[in-house]
CSV table of C-alpha atoms and ligand atoms in Angstrom, one decimal:
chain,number,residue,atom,x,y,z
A,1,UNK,CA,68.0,91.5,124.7
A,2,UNK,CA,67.0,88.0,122.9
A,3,UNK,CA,63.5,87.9,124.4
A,4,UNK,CA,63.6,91.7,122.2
A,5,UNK,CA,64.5,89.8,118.8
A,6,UNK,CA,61.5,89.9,116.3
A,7,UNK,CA,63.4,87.8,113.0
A,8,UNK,CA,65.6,85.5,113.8
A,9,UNK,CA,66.6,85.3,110.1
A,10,UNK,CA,67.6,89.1,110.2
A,11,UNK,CA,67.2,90.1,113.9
A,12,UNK,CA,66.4,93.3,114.9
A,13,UNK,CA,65.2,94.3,118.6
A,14,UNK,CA,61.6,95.7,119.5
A,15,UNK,CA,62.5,98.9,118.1
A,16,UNK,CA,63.6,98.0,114.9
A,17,UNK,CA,67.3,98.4,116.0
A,18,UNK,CA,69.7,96.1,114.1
A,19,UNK,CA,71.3,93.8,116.6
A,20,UNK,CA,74.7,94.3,115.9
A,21,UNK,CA,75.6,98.3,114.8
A,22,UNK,CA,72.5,98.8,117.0
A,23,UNK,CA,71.3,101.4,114.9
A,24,UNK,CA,67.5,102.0,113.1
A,25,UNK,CA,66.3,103.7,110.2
A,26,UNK,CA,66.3,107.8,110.4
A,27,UNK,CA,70.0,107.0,111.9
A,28,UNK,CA,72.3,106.6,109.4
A,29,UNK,CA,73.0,108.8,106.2
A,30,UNK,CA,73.1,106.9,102.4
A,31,UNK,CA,76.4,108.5,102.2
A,32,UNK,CA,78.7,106.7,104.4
A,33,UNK,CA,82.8,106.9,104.7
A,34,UNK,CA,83.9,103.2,106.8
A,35,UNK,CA,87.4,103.3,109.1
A,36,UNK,CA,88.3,100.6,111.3
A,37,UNK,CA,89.8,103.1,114.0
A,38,UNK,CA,87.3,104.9,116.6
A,39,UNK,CA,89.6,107.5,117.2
A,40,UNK,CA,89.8,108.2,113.1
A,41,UNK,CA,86.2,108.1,112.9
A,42,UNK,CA,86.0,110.7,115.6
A,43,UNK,CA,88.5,112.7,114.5
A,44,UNK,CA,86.7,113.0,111.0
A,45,UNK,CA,83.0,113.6,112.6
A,46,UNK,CA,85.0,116.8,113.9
A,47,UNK,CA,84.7,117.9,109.8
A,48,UNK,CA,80.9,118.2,110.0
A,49,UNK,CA,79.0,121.5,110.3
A,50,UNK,CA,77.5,120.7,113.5
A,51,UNK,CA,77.6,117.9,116.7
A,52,UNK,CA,76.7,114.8,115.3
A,53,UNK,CA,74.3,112.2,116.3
A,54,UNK,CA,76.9,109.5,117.6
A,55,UNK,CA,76.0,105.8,118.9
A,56,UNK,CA,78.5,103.3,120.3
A,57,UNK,CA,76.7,99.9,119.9
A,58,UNK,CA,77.5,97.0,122.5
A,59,UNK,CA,79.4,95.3,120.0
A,60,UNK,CA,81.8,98.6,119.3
A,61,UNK,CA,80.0,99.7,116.1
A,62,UNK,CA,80.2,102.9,116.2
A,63,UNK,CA,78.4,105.3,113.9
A,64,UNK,CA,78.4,109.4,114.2
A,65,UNK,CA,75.6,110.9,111.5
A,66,UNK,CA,75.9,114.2,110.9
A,67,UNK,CA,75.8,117.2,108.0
A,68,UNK,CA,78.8,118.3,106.0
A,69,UNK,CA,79.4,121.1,104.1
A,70,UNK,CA,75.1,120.7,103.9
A,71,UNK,CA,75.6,117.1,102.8
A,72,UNK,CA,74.2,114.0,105.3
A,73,UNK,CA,77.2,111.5,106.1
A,74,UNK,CA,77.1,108.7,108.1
A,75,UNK,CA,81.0,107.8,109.6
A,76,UNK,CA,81.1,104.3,111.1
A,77,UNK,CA,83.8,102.6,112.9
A,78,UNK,CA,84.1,98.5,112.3
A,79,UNK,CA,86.8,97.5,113.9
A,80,UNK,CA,88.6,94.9,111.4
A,81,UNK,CA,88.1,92.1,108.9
A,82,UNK,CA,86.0,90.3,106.8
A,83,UNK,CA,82.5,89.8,109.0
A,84,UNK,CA,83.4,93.4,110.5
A,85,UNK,CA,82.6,94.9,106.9
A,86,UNK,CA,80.3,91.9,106.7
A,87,UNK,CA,78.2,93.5,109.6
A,88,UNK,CA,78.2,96.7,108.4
A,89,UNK,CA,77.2,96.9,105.2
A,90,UNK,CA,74.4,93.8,105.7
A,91,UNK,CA,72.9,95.9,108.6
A,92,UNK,CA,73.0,99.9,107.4
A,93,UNK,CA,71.7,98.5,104.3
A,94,UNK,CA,68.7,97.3,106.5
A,95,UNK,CA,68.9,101.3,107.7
A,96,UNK,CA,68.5,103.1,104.5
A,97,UNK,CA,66.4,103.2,101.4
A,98,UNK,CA,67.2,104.1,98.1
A,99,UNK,CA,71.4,104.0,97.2
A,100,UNK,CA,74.3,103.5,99.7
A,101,UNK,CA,77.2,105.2,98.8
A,102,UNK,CA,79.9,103.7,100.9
A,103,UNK,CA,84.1,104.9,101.1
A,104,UNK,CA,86.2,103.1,103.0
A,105,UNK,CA,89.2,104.7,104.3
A,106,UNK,CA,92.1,102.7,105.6
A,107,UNK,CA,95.6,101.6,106.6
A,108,UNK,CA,97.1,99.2,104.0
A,109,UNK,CA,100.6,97.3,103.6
A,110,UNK,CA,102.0,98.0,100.7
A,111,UNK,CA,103.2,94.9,98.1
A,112,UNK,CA,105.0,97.6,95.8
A,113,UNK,CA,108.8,98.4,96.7
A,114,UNK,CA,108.2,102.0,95.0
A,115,UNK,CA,105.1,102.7,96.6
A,116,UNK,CA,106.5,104.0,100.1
A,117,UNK,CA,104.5,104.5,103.4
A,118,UNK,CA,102.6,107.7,103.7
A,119,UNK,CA,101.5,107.0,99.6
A,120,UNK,CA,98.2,106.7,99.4
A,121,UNK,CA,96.1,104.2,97.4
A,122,UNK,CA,92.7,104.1,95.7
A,123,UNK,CA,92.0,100.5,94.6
A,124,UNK,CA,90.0,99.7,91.4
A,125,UNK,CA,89.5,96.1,92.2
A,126,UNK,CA,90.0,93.8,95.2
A,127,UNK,CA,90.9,90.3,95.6
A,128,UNK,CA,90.5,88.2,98.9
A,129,UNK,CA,93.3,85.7,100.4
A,130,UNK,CA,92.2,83.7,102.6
A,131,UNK,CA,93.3,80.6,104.9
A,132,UNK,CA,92.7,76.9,103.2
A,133,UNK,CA,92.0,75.8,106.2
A,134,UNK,CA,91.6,72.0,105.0
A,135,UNK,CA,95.5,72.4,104.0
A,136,UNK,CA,96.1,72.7,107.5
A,137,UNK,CA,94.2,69.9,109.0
A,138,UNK,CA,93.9,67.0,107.0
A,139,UNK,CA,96.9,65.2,105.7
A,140,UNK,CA,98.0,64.8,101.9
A,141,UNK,CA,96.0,67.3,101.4
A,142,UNK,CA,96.6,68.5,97.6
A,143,UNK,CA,95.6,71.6,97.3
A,144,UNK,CA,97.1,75.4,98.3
A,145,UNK,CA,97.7,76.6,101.8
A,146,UNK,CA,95.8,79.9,100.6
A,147,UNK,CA,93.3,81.0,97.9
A,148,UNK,CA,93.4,83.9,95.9
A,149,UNK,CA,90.2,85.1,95.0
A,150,UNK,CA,89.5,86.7,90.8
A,151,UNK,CA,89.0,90.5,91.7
A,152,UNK,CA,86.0,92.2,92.0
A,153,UNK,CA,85.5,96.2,90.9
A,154,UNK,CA,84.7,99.4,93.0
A,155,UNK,CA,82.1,101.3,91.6
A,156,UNK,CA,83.6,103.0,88.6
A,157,UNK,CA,82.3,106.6,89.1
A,158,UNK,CA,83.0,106.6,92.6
A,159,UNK,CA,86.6,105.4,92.4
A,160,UNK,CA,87.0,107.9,89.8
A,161,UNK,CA,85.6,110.8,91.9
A,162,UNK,CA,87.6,109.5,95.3
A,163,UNK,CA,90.8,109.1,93.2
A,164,UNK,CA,90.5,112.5,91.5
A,165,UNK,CA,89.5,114.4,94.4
A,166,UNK,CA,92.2,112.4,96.6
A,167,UNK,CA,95.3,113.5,93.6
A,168,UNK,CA,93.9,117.0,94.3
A,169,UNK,CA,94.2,116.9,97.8
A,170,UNK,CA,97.6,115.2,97.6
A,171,UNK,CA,99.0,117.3,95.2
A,172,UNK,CA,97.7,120.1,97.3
A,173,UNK,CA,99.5,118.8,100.5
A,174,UNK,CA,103.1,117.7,98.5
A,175,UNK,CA,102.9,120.8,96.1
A,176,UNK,CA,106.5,121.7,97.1
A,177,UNK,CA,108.4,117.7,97.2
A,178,UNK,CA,107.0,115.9,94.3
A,179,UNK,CA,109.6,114.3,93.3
A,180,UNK,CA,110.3,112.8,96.7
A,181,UNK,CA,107.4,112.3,98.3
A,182,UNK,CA,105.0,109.7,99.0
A,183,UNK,CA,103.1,108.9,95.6
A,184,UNK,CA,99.3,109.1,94.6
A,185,UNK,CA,98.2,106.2,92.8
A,186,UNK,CA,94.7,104.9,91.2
A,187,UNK,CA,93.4,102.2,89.3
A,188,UNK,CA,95.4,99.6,91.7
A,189,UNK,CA,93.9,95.9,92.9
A,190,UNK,CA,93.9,95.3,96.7
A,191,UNK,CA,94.6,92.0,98.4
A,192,UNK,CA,91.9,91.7,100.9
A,193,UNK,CA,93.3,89.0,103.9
A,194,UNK,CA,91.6,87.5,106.5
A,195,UNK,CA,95.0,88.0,109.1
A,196,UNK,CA,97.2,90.5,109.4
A,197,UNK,CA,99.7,88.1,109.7
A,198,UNK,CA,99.3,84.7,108.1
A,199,UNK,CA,97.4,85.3,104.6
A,200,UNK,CA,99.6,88.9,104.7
A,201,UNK,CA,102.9,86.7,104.5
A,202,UNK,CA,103.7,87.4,108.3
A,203,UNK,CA,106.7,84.8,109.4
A,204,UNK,CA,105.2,84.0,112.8
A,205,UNK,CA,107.8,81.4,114.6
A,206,UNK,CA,104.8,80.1,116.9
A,207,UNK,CA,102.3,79.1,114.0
A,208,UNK,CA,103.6,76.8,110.6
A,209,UNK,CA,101.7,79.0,108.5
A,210,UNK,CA,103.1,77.7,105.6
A,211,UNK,CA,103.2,81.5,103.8
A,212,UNK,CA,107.1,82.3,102.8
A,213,UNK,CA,105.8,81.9,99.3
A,214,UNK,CA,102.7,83.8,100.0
A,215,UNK,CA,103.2,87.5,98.7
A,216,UNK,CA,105.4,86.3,95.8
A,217,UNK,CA,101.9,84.2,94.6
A,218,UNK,CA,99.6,87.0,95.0
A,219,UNK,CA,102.0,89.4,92.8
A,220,UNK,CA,102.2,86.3,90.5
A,221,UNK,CA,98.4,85.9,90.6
A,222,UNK,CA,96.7,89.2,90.4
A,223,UNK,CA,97.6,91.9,88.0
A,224,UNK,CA,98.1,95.2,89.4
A,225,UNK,CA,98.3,94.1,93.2
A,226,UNK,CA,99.4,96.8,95.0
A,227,UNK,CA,98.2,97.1,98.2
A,228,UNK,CA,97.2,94.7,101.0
A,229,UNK,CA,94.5,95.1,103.9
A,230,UNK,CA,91.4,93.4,105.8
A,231,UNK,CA,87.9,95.0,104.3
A,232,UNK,CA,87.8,96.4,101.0
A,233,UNK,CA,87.3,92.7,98.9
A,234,UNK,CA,84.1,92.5,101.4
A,235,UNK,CA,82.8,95.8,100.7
A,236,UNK,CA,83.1,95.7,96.8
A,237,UNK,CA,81.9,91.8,97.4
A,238,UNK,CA,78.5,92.5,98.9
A,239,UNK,CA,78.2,95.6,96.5
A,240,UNK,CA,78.8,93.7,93.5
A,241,UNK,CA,76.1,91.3,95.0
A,242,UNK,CA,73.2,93.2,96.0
A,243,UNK,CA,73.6,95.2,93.0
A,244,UNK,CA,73.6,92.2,90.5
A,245,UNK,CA,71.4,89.9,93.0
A,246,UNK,CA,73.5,87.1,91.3
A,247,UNK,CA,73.4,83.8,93.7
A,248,UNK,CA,69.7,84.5,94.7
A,249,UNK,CA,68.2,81.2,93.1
A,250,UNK,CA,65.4,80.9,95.2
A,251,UNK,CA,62.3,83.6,93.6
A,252,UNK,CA,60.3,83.5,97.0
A,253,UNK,CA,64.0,85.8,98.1
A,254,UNK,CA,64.3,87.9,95.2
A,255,UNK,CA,60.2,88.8,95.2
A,256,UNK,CA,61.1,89.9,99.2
A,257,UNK,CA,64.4,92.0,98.3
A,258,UNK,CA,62.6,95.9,99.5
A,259,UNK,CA,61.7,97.6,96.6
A,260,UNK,CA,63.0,100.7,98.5
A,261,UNK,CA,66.7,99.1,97.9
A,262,UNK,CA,68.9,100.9,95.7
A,263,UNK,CA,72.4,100.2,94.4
A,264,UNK,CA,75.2,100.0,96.8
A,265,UNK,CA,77.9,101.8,95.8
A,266,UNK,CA,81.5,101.5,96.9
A,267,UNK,CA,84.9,102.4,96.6
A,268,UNK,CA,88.1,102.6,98.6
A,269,UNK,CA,91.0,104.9,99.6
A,270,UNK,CA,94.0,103.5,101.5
A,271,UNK,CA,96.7,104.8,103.4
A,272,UNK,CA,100.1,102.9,103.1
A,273,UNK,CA,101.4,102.4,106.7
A,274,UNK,CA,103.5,99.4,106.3
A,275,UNK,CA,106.0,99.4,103.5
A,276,UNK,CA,106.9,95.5,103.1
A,277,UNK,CA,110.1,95.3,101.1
A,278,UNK,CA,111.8,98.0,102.9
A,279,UNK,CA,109.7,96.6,106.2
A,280,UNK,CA,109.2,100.0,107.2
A,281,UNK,CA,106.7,101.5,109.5
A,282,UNK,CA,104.7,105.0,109.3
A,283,UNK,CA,105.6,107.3,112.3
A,284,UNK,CA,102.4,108.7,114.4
A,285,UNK,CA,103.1,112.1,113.0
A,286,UNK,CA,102.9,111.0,109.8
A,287,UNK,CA,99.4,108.9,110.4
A,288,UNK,CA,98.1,112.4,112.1
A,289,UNK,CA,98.5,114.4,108.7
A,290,UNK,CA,97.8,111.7,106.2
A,291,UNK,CA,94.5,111.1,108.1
A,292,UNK,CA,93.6,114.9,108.3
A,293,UNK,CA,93.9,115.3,104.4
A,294,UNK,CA,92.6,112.0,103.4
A,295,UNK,CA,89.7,112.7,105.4
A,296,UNK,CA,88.8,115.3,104.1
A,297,UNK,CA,89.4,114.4,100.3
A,298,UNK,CA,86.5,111.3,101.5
A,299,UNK,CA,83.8,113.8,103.1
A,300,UNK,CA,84.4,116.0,99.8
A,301,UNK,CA,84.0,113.4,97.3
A,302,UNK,CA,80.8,111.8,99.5
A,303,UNK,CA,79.4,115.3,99.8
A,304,UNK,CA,80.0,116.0,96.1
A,305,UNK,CA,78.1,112.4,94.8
A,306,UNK,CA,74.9,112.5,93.3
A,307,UNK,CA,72.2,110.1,94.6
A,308,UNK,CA,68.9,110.3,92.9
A,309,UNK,CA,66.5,112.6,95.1
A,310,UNK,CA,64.0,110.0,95.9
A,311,UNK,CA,66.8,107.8,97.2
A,312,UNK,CA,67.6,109.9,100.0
A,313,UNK,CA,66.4,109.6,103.7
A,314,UNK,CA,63.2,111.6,104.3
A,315,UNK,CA,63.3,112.4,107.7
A,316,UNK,CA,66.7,111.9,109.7
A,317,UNK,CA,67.9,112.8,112.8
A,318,UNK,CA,70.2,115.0,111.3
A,319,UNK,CA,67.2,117.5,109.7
B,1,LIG,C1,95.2,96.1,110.6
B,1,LIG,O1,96.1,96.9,111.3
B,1,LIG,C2,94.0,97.0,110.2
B,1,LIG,O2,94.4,98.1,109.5
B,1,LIG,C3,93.7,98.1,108.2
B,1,LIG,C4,93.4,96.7,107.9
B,1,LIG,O3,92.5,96.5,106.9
B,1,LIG,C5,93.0,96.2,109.3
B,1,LIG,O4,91.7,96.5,109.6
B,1,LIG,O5,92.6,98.9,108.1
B,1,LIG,P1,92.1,100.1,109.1
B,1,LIG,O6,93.2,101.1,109.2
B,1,LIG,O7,90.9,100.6,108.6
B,1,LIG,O8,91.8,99.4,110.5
B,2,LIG,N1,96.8,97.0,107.5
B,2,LIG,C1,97.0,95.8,107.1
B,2,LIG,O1,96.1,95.0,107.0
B,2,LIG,N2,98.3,95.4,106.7
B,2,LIG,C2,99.3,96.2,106.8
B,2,LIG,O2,100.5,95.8,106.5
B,2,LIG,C3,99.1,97.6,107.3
B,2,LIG,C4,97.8,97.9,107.6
């Protein structure tokens, strides 16, 4: 496979795969919706009008391309965390010209006693919390065992289309326990962490992690914090950066950025499976109808976007 690699700044194999999702241009739809779980993404690729294209790279990216409701959709599955999302949306943006309209749908703890598993969660803005990893290894170190991250926005009219189109769906599913039942919310800010356990405010007996004050911080730190999870700061990250091409000081880069880019946009949905005050956990019953619904509320408001014309793929494996 190396002897295959053309760029060994941005590899790619002899035919122009990317190295990691192992997928090439004509693959992969602008419109994408993200999950971590393969069996979520597969369940969702059974929404589209016809059998998908579906690849399984050797890194376990997995990507099913296919047409709903008329609409091209790529669904990937990442896997977790920060270079997970990382890989994704670096290398499908090497896939596609024009814009990149990218939902993620996911599992998320949530921070808010009142916001109870089975709620469901579309995030405005997401911080990241990560490991000070000096903290840990040096002595007298002064500063913080973790840092919190300002937040960083979802695309406004995305968020606003997925959070609509999700409070339809969900009022659609709850009609007749609305007083009870899990809640709806929008306009939230995620905590984005790179653990599940440590920088999530996991007591783990084996490792000092040094957190018990950790989830009290974040609530203190960030406005709005509702929800915590492992991708969406990275997705709405490397959108805000493409899109603003901020940190690219050196001209030789920007003149070299295709011209055939568009924006990247991005939003997020997420599913509260773990409640943390109460410490409870969502049943697999539960995960089966949330993800059925949700789903679907994601293809719909990817299918229903507009991308300018000439941003779209000409010839796919989907026509
Ligand atoms: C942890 O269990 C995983 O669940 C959440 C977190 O972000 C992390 O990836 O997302 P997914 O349900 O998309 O995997
Ligand atoms: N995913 C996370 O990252 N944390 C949770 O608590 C639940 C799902």
């Amino acid at each position: 496979m190396k002897d295959e690699l053309k760029d060994a700044n941005f590899p790619t194999t002899a035919d122009k795969r990317v190295y990691h999702l192992g997928l090439r241009k004509g693959e992969v739809a602008n419109r994408m919706l993200v999950v971590g779980d393969s069996g979520r993404a597969r369940m969702l690729a059974e929404n589209f009008d016809t059998p998908p294209f579906h690849l399984r790279s050797d890194r376990g990216f997995e990507c099913y391309t296919g047409v709903y409701k008329g609409v091209p959709i790529s669904v990937h599955a990442i896997g977790m965390g920060f270079s997970a999302m990382d890989f994704l949306v670096r290398e499908a943006r090497a896939c596609v010209d024009g814009d990149m309209v990218v939902v993620r749908m996911g599992s998320c703890g949530s921070m808010n006693p009142d916001v109870g598993v089975g709620s469901t969660v579309t995030p405005a803005a997401a911080c990241a919390v990560t490991s000070n990893y000096d903290y840990f290894t040096q002595d007298d170190y002064p500063g913080e065992p973790y840092l919190i991250s300002k937040p960083v926005k979802a695309d406004a009219e995305l968020h606003q289309a997925l959070f609509d189109t999700v409070r339809q769906a969900h009022e659609y599913t709850y009609e007749s326990n609305q007083d009870s039942g899990p809640l709806c919310l929008g306009n939230t800010v995620n905590a984005s962490a790179d653990s599940f356990y440590s920088s999530q405010g996991r007591i783990d007996p084996s490792f000092p992690d040094t957190n018990s004050s950790l989830m009290q911080n974040i609530m203190d730190q960030v406005p709005n914090v509702t929800t915590l999870e492992m991708e969406t700061h990275q997705l709405y990250f490397l959108a805000h950066l493409a899109n603003k091409r901020k940190g690219i000081t050196d001209e030789s880069a920007l003149q070299q950025a295709p011209a055939s880019h568009g924006k990247i946009r991005a939003a997020a949905v997420q599913m509260v499976f773990a409640a943390r005050a109460s410490r409870a956990f969502i049943s697999p019953a539960q995960v089966k109808q949330l993800q059925t619904w949700i789903g679907k509320a994601s293809l719909d408001t990817l299918a229903g976007f507009d991308i300018p014309p000439q941003s779209t793929q000409k010839d796919g494996i989907w026509n």
